[in-house]
GROMACS .gro file of N, CA and C in nm:
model
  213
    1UNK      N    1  -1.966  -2.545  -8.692
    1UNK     CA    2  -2.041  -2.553  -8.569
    1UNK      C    3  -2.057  -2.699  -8.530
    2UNK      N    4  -2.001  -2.717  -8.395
    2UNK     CA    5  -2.018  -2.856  -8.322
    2UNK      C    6  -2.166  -2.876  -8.279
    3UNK      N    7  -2.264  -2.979  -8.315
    3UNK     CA    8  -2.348  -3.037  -8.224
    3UNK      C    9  -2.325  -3.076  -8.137
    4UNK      N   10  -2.378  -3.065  -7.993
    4UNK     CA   11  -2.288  -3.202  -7.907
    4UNK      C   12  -2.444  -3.281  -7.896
    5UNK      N   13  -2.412  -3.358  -7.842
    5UNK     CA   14  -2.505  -3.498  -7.818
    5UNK      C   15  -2.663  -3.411  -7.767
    6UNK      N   16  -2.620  -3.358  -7.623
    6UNK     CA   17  -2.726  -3.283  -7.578
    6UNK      C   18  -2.810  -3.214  -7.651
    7UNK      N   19  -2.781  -3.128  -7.766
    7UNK     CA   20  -2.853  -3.040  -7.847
    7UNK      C   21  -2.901  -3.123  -7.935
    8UNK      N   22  -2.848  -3.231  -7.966
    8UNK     CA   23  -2.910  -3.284  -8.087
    8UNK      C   24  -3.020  -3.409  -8.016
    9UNK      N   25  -2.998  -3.442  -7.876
    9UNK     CA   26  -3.140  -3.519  -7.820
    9UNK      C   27  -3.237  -3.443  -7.798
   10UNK      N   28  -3.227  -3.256  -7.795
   10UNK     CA   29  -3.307  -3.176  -7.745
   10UNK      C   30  -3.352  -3.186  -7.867
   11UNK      N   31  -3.311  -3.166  -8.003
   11UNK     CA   32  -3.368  -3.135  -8.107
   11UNK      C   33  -3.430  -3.234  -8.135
   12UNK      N   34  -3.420  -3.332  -8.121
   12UNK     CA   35  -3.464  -3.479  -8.215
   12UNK      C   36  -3.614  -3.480  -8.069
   13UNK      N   37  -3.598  -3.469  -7.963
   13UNK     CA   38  -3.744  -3.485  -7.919
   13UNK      C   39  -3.852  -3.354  -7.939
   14UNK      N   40  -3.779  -3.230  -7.963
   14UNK     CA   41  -3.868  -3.168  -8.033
   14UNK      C   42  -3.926  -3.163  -8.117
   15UNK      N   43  -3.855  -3.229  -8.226
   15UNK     CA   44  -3.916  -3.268  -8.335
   15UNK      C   45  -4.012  -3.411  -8.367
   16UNK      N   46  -3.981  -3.500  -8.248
   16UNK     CA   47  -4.074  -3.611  -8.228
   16UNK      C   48  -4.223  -3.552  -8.153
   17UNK      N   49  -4.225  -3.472  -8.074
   17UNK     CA   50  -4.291  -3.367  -8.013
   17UNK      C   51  -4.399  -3.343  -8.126
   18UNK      N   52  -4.319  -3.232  -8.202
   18UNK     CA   53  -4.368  -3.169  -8.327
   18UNK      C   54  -4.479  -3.258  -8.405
   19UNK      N   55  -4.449  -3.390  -8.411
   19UNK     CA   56  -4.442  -3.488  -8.503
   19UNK      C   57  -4.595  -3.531  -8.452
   20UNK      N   58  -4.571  -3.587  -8.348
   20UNK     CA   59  -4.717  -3.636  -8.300
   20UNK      C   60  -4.807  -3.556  -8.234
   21UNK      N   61  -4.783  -3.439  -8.241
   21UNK     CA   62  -4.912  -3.300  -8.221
   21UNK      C   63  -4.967  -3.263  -8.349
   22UNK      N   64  -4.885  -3.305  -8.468
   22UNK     CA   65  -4.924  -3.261  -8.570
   22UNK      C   66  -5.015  -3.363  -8.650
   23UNK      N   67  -4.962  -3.495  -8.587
   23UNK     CA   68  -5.047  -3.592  -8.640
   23UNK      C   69  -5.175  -3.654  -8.533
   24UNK      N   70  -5.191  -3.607  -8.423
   24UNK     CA   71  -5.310  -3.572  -8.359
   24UNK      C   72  -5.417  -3.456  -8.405
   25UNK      N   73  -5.341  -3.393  -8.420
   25UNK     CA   74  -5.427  -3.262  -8.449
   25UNK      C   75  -5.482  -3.334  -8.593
   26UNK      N   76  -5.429  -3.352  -8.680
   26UNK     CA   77  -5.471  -3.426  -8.862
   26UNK      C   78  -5.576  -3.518  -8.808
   27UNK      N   79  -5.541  -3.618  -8.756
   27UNK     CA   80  -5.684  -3.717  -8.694
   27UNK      C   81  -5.778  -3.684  -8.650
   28UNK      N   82  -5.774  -3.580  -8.570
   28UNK     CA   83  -5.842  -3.509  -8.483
   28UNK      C   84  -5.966  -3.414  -8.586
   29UNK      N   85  -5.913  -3.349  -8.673
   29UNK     CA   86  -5.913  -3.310  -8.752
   29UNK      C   87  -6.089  -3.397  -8.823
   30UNK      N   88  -5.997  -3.464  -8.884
   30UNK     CA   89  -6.062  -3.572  -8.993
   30UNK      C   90  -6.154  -3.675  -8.945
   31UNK      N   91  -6.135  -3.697  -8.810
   31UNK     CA   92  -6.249  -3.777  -8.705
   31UNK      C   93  -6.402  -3.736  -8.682
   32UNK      N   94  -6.385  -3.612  -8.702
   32UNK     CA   95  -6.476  -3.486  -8.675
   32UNK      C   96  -6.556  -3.533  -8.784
   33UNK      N   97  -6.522  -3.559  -8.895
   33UNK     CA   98  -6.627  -3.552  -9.047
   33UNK      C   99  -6.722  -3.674  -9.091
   34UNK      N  100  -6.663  -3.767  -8.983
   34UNK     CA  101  -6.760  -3.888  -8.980
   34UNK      C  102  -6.887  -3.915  -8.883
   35UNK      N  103  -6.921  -3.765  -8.777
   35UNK     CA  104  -6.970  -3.739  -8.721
   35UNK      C  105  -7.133  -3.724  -8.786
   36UNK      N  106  -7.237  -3.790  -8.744
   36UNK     CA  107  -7.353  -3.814  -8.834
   36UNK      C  108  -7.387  -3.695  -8.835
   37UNK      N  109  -7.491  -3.573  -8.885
   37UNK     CA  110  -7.544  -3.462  -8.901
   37UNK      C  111  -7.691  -3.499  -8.869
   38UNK      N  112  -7.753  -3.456  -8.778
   38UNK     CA  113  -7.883  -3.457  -8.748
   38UNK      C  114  -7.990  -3.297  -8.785
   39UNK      N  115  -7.981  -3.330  -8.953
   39UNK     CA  116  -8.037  -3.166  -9.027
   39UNK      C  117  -8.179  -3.226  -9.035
   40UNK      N  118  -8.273  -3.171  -9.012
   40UNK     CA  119  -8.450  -3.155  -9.003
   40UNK      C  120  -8.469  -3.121  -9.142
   41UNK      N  121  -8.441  -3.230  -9.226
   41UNK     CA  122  -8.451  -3.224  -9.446
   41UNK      C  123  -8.611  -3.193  -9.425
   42UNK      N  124  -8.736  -3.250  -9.369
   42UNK     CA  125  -8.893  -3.222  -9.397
   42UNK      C  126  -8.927  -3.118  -9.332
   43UNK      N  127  -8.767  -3.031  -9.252
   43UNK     CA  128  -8.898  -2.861  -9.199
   43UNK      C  129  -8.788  -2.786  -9.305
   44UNK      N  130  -8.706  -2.811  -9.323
   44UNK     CA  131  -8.613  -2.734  -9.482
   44UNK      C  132  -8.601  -2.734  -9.607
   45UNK      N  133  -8.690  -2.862  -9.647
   45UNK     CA  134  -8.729  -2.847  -9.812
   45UNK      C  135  -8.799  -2.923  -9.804
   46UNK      N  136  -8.838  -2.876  -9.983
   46UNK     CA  137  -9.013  -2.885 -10.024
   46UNK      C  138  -8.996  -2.978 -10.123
   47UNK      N  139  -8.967  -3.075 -10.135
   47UNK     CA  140  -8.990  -3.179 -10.270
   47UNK      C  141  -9.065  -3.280 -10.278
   48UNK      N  142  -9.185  -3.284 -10.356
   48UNK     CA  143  -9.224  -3.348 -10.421
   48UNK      C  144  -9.265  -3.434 -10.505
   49UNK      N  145  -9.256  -3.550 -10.571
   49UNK     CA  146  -9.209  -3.617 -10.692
   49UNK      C  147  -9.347  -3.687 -10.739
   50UNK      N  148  -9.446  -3.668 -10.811
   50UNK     CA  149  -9.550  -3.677 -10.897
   50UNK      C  150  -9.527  -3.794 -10.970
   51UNK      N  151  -9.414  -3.808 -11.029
   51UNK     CA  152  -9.431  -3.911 -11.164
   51UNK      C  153  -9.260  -4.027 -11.064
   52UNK      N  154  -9.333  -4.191 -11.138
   52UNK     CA  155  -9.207  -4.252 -11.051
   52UNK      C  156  -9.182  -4.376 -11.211
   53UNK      N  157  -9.127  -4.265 -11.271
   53UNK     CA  158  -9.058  -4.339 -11.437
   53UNK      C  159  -8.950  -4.299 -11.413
   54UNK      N  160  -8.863  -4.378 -11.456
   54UNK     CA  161  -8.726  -4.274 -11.504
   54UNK      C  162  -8.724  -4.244 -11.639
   55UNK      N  163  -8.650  -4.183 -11.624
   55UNK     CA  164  -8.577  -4.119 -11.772
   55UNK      C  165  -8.455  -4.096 -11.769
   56UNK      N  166  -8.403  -4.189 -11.909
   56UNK     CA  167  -8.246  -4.209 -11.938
   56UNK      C  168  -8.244  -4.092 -12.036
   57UNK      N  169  -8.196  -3.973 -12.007
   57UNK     CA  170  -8.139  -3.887 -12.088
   57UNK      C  171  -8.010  -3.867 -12.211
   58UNK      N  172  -7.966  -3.919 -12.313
   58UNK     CA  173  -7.844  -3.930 -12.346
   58UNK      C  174  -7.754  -4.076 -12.254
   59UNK      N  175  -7.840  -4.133 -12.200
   59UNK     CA  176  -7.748  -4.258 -12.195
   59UNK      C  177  -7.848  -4.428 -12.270
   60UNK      N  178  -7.707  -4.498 -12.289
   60UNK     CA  179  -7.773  -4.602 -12.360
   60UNK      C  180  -7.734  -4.802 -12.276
   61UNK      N  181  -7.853  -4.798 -12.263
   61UNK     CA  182  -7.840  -4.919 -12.211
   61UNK      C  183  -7.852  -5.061 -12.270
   62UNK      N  184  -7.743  -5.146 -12.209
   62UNK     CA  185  -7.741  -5.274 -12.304
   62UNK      C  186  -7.821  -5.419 -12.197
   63UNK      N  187  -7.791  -5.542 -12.260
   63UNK     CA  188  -7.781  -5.600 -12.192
   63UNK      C  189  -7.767  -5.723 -12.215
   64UNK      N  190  -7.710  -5.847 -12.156
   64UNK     CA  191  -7.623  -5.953 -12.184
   64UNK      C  192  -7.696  -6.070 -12.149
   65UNK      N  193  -7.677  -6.201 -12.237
   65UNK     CA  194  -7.722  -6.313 -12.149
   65UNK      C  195  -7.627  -6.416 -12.144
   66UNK      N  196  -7.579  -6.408 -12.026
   66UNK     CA  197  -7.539  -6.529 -11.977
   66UNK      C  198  -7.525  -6.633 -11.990
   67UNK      N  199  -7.479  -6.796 -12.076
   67UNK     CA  200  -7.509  -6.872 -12.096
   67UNK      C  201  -7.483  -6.990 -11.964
   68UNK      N  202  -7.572  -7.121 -11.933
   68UNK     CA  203  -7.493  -7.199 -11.822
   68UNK      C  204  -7.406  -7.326 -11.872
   69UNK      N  205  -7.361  -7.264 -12.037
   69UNK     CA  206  -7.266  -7.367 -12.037
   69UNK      C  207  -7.190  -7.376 -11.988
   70UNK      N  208  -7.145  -7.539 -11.966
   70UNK     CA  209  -7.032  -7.551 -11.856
   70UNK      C  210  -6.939  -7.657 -11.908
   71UNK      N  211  -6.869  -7.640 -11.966
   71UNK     CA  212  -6.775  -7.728 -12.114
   71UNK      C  213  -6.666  -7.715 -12.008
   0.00000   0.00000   0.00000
């Protein structure tokens, strides 16, 4: 089967076509999710916090000093 020129510029802009509807639509898409959410958190939950300690459960903390020698 012969391509001729014509079919294959028809094809190649359909597929450039294809190309950037599909990558509009993906942006389009994904643009949407950086959109801030304005949810009412103090008429939808109830939390409270009584005590302001932490607690390191199973983890262990170090810590380093620095010296300002400068050799």
């Amino acid at each position: 089967m012969n391509i001729t020129p014509t079919v294959f510029f028809i094809a190649l802009a359909l597929a450039v076509i294809c190309a950037i509807v599909s990558v509009v639509v993906v942006i389009r898409k994904y643009s949407m999710k950086h959109n801030p959410v304005d949810y009412p958190l103090d008429q939808f939950t109830q939390l409270d916090l009584q005590e302001q300690a932490d607690q390191f459960v199973g983890k262990e903390v170090t810590s380093r000093v620095i010296s300002d020698d400068k050799k």
